[in-house]
Short mmCIF file of C-alpha atoms and ligand atoms in Angstrom, two decimals:
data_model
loop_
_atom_site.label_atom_id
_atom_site.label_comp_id
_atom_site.label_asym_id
_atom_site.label_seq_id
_atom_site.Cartn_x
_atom_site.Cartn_y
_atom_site.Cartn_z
CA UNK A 1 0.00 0.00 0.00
CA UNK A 2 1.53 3.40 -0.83
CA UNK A 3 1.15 5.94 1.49
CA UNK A 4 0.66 9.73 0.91
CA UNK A 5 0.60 13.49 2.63
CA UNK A 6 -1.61 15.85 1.52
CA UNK A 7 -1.60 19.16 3.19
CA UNK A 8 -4.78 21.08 3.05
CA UNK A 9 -6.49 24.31 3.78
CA UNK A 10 -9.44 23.76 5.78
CA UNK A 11 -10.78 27.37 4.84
CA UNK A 12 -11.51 29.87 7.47
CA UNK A 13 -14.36 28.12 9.16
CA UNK A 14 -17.07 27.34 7.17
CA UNK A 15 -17.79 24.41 6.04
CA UNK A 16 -19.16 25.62 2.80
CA UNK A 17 -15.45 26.94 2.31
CA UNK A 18 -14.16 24.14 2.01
CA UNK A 19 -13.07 23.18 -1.79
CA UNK A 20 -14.29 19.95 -3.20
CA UNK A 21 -10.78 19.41 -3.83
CA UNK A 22 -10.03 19.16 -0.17
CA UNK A 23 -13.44 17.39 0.86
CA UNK A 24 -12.12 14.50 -1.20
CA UNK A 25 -8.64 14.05 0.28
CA UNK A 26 -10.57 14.11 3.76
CA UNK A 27 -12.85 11.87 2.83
CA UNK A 28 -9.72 9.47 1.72
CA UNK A 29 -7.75 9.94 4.65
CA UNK A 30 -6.73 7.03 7.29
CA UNK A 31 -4.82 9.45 9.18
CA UNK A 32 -5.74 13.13 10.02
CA UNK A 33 -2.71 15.49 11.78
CA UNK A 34 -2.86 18.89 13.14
CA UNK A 35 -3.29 21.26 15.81
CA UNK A 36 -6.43 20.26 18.03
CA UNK A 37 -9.19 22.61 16.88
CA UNK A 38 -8.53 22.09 13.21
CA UNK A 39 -8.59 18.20 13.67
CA UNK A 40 -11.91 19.14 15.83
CA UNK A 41 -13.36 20.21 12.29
CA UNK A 42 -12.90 17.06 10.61
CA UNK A 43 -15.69 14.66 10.56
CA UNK A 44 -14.79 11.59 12.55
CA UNK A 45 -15.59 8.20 11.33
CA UNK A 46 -15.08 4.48 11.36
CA UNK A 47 -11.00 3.76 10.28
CA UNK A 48 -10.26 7.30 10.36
CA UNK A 49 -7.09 7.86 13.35
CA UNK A 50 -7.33 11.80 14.75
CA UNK A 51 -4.30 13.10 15.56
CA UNK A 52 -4.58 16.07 17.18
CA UNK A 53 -1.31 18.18 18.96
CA UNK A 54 -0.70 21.61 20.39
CA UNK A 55 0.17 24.60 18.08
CA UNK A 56 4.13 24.47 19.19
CA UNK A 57 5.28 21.27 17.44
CA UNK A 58 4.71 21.92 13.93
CA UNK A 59 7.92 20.44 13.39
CA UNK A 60 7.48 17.11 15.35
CA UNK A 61 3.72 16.82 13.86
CA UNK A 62 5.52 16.81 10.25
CA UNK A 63 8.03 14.40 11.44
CA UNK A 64 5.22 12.10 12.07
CA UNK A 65 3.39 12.88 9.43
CA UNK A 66 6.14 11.81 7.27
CA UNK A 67 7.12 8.51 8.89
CA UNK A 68 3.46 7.85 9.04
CA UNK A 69 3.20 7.91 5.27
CA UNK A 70 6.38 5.88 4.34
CA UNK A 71 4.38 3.43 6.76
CA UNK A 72 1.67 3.24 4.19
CA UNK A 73 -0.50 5.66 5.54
CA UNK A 74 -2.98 8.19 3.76
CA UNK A 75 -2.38 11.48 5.85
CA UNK A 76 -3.96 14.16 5.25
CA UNK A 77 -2.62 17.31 7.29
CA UNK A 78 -4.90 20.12 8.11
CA UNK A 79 -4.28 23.70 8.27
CA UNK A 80 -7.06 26.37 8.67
CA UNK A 81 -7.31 29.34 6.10
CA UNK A 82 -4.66 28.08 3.36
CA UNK A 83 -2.08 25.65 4.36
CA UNK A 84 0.54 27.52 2.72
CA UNK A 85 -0.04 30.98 4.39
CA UNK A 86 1.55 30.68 8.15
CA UNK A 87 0.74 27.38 8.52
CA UNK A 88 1.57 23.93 8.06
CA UNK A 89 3.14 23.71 4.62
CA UNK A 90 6.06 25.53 5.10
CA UNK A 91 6.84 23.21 8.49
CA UNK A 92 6.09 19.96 6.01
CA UNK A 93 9.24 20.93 3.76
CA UNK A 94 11.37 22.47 6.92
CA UNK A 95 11.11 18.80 8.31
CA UNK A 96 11.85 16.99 4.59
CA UNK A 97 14.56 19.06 4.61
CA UNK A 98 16.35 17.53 7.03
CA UNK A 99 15.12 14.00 6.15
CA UNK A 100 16.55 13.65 2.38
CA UNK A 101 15.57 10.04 2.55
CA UNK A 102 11.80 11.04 2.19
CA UNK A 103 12.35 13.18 -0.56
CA UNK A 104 10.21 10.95 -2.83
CA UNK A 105 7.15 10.93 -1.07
CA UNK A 106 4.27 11.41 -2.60
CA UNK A 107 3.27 15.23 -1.12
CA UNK A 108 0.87 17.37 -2.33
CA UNK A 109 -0.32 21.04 -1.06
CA UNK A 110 -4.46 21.31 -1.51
CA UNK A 111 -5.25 25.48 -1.11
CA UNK A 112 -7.49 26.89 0.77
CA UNK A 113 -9.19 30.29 1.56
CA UNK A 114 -6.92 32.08 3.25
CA UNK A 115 -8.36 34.61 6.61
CA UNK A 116 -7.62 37.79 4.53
CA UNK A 117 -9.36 36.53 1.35
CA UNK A 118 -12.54 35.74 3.31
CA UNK A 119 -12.04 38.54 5.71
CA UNK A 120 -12.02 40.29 2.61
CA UNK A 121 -14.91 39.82 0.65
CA UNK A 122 -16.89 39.79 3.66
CA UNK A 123 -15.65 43.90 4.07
CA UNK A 124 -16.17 44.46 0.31
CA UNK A 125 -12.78 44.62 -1.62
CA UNK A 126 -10.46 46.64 0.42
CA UNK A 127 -7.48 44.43 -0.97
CA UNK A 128 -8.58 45.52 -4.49
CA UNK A 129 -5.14 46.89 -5.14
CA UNK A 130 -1.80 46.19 -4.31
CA UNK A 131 -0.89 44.76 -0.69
CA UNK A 132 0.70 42.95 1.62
CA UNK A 133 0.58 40.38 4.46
CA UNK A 134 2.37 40.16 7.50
CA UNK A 135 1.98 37.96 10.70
CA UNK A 136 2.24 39.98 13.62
CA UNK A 137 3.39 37.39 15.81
CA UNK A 138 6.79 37.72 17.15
CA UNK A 139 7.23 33.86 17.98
CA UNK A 140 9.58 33.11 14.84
CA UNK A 141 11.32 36.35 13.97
CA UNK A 142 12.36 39.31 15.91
CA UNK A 143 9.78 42.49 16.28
CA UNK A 144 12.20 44.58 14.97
CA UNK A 145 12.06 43.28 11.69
CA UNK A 146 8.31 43.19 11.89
CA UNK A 147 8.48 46.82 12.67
CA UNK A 148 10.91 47.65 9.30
CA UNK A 149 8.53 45.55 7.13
CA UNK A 150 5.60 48.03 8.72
CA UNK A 151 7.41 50.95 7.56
CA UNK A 152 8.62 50.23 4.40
CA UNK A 153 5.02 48.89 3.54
CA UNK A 154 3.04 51.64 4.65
CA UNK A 155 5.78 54.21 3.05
CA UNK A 156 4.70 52.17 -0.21
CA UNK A 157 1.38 52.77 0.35
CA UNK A 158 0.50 48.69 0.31
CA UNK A 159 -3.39 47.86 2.17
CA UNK A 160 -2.27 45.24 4.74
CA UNK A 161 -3.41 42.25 5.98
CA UNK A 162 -2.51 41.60 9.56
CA UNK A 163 -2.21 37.61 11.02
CA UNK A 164 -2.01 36.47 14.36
CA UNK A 165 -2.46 40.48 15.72
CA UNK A 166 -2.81 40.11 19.28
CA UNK A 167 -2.09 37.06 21.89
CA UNK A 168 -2.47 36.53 25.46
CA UNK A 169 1.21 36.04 26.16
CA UNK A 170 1.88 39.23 24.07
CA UNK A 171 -1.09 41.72 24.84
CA UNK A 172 0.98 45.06 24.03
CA UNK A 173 2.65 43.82 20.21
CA UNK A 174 -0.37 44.87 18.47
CA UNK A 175 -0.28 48.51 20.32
CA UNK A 176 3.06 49.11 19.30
CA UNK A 177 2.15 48.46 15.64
CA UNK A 178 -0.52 50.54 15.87
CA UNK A 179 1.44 53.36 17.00
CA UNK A 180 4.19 52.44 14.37
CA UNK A 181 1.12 53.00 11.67
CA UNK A 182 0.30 56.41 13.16
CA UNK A 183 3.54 57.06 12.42
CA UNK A 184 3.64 56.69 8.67
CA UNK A 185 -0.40 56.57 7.86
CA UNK A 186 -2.90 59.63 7.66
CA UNK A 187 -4.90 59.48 10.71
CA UNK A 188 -7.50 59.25 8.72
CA UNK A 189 -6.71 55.27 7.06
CA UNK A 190 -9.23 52.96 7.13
CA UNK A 191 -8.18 50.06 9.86
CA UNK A 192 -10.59 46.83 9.69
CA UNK A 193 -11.37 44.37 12.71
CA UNK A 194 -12.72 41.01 11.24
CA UNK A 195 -13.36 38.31 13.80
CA UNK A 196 -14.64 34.85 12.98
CA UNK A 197 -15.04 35.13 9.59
CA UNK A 198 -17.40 33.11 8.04
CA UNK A 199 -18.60 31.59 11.69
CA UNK A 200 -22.18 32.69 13.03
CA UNK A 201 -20.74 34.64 15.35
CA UNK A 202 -18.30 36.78 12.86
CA UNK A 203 -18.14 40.59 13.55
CA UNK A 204 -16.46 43.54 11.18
CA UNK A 205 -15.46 46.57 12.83
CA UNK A 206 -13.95 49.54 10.44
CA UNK A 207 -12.64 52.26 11.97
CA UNK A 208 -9.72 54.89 11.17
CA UNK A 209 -6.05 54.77 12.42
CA UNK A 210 -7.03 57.53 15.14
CA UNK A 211 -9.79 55.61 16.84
CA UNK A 212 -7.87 52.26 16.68
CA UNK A 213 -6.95 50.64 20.01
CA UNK A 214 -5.07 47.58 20.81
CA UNK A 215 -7.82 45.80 22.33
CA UNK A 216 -10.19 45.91 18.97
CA UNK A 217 -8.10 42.87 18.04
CA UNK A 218 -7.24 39.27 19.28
CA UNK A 219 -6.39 35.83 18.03
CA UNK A 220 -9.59 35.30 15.77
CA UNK A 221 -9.36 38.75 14.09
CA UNK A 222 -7.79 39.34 10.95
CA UNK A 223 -6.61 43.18 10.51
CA UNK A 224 -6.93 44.91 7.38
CA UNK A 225 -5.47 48.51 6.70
CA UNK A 226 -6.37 50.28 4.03
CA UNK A 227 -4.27 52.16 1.33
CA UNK A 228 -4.54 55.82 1.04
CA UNK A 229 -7.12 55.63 -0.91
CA UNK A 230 -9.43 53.40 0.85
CA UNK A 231 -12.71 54.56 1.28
CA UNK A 232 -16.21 53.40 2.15
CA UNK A 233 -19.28 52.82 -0.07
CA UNK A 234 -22.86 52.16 1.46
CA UNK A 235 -21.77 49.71 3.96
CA UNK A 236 -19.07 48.61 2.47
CA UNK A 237 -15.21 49.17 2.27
CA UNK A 238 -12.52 49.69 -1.06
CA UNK A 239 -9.89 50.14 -2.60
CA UNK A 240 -10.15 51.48 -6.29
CA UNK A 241 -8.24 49.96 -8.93
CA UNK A 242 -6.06 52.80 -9.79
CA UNK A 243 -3.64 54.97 -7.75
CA UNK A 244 -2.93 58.40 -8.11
CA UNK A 245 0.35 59.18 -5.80
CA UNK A 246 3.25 58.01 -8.00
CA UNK A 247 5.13 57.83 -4.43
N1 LIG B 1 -3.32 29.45 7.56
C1 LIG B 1 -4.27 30.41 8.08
C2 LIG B 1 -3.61 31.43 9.00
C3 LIG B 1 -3.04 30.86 10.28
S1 LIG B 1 -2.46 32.10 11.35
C4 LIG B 1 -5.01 31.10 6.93
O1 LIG B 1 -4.59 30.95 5.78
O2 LIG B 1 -6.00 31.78 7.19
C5 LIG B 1 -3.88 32.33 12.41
C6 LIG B 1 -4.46 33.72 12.22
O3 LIG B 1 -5.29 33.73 11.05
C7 LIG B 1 -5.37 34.20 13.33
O4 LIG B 1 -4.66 34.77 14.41
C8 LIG B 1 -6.20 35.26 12.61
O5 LIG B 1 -5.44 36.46 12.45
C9 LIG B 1 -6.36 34.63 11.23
N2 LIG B 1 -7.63 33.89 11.07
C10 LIG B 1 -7.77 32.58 10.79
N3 LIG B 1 -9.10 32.26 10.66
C11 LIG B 1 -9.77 33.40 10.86
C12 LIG B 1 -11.18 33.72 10.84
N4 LIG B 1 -12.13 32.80 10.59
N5 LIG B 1 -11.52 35.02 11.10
C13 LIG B 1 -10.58 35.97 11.34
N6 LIG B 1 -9.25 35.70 11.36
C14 LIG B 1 -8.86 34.44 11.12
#
């Protein structure tokens, strides 16, 4: 029997997110990996094996996920959002990297919708022009580089799309970016608060830079600045097509 690992995107939380695509290598899976409430999303049933772990040990969950499908295994690994956007993916091919001899396993990456796609379209289009994403955690790189990549980005005039904004073990981060941003933004910039997307309970806040405050966000909201020219419409947010600041 020839085992497989598929990593997927289990979309942002509903289940009508899901793709078809993805549905199918679920539905094929023996084995399911990933941190606990993803794996709490899957559908259990009869010959299916949950694995579920904590979010630090991306690295140890690929590790099994790879020795589990040179066993013969069909593993499917779950991500929310899009497996390849601060998730799982990346850990998958950090942990073949070190393991040459499972180079030739059959891997394949399934997308999903990411958080600022869905977070998105649920504001109206305020990505509809050029922008950016950065995960505001601090966990795997150093604050001070997310503070140059908040400069440089907002002195380009890139919308942004903000992951992981705000934890319990680091209530202040997301403060200090804001503050950063009313440094180089307008006071005026359109800042968006959307938590659980797609979820019944999902709420969108907009507000500008000037009324923003650190608590407006936590672990289930995605942040979305606008550009410049970022404006609202009826209830809606976004950003037109063209720009007229050749800065
Ligand atoms: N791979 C995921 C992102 C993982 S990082 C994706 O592609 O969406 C986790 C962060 O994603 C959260 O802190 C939050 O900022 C964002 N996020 C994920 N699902 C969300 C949802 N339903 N609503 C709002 N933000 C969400």
């Amino acid at each position: 029997m020839s085992g497989f690992i598929k990593v997927v995107g289990l979309g942002p939380g509903n289940g009508a997110l899901i793709t078809p695509q993805v549905q199918a290598a679920l539905d094929l899976a023996t084995d399911i990996v990933g941190y606990i409430p993803y794996v709490a999303r899957v559908t259990p049933r009869d010959g299916l094996v949950l694995h579920a772990s904590d979010n630090r040990v991306e690295l140890d969950r690929a590790h099994n996920a790879l020795e589990m499908a040179r066993a013969g295994k069909k593993v499917v690994i779950v991500s929310s959002g899009d497996p390849g956007v601060f998730a799982m993916a990346s850990a998958l091919f950090e942990a073949l990297e070190a393991m040459p001899s499972y180079q030739d396993m059959a891997i394949e990456i399934l997308p999903g919708i990411t958080a600022m796609l869905a977070a998105s379209a649920a504001l109206g289009a305020p990505l509809g022009h050029d922008f950016c994403a950065i995960n505001l955690s601090d966990n795997l790189k150093p604050f001070a580089l997310i503070e140059k990549r908040l400069r440089l980005a907002a002195q380009a005039d890139f919308a942004m799309a903000f992951y992981n904004p705000r934890s319990a073990s680091r209530p202040e981060g997301f403060t200090r970016v804001l503050d950063i941003l009313r440094e180089e933004c307008s006071p005026h910039q359109l800042i968006m608060f959307a938590r659980n997307v797609s979820r019944p309970d999902q709420t969108l806040l907009t507000v500008n830079l000037q009324e923003a405050r650190g608590e407006m966000a936590d672990m289930r909201t995605l942040v979305l600045l606008g550009n410049s020219q970022t404006r609202r419409v009826g209830p809606f947010v976004y950003t037109p097509r063209f720009s007229t600041d050749g800065a």
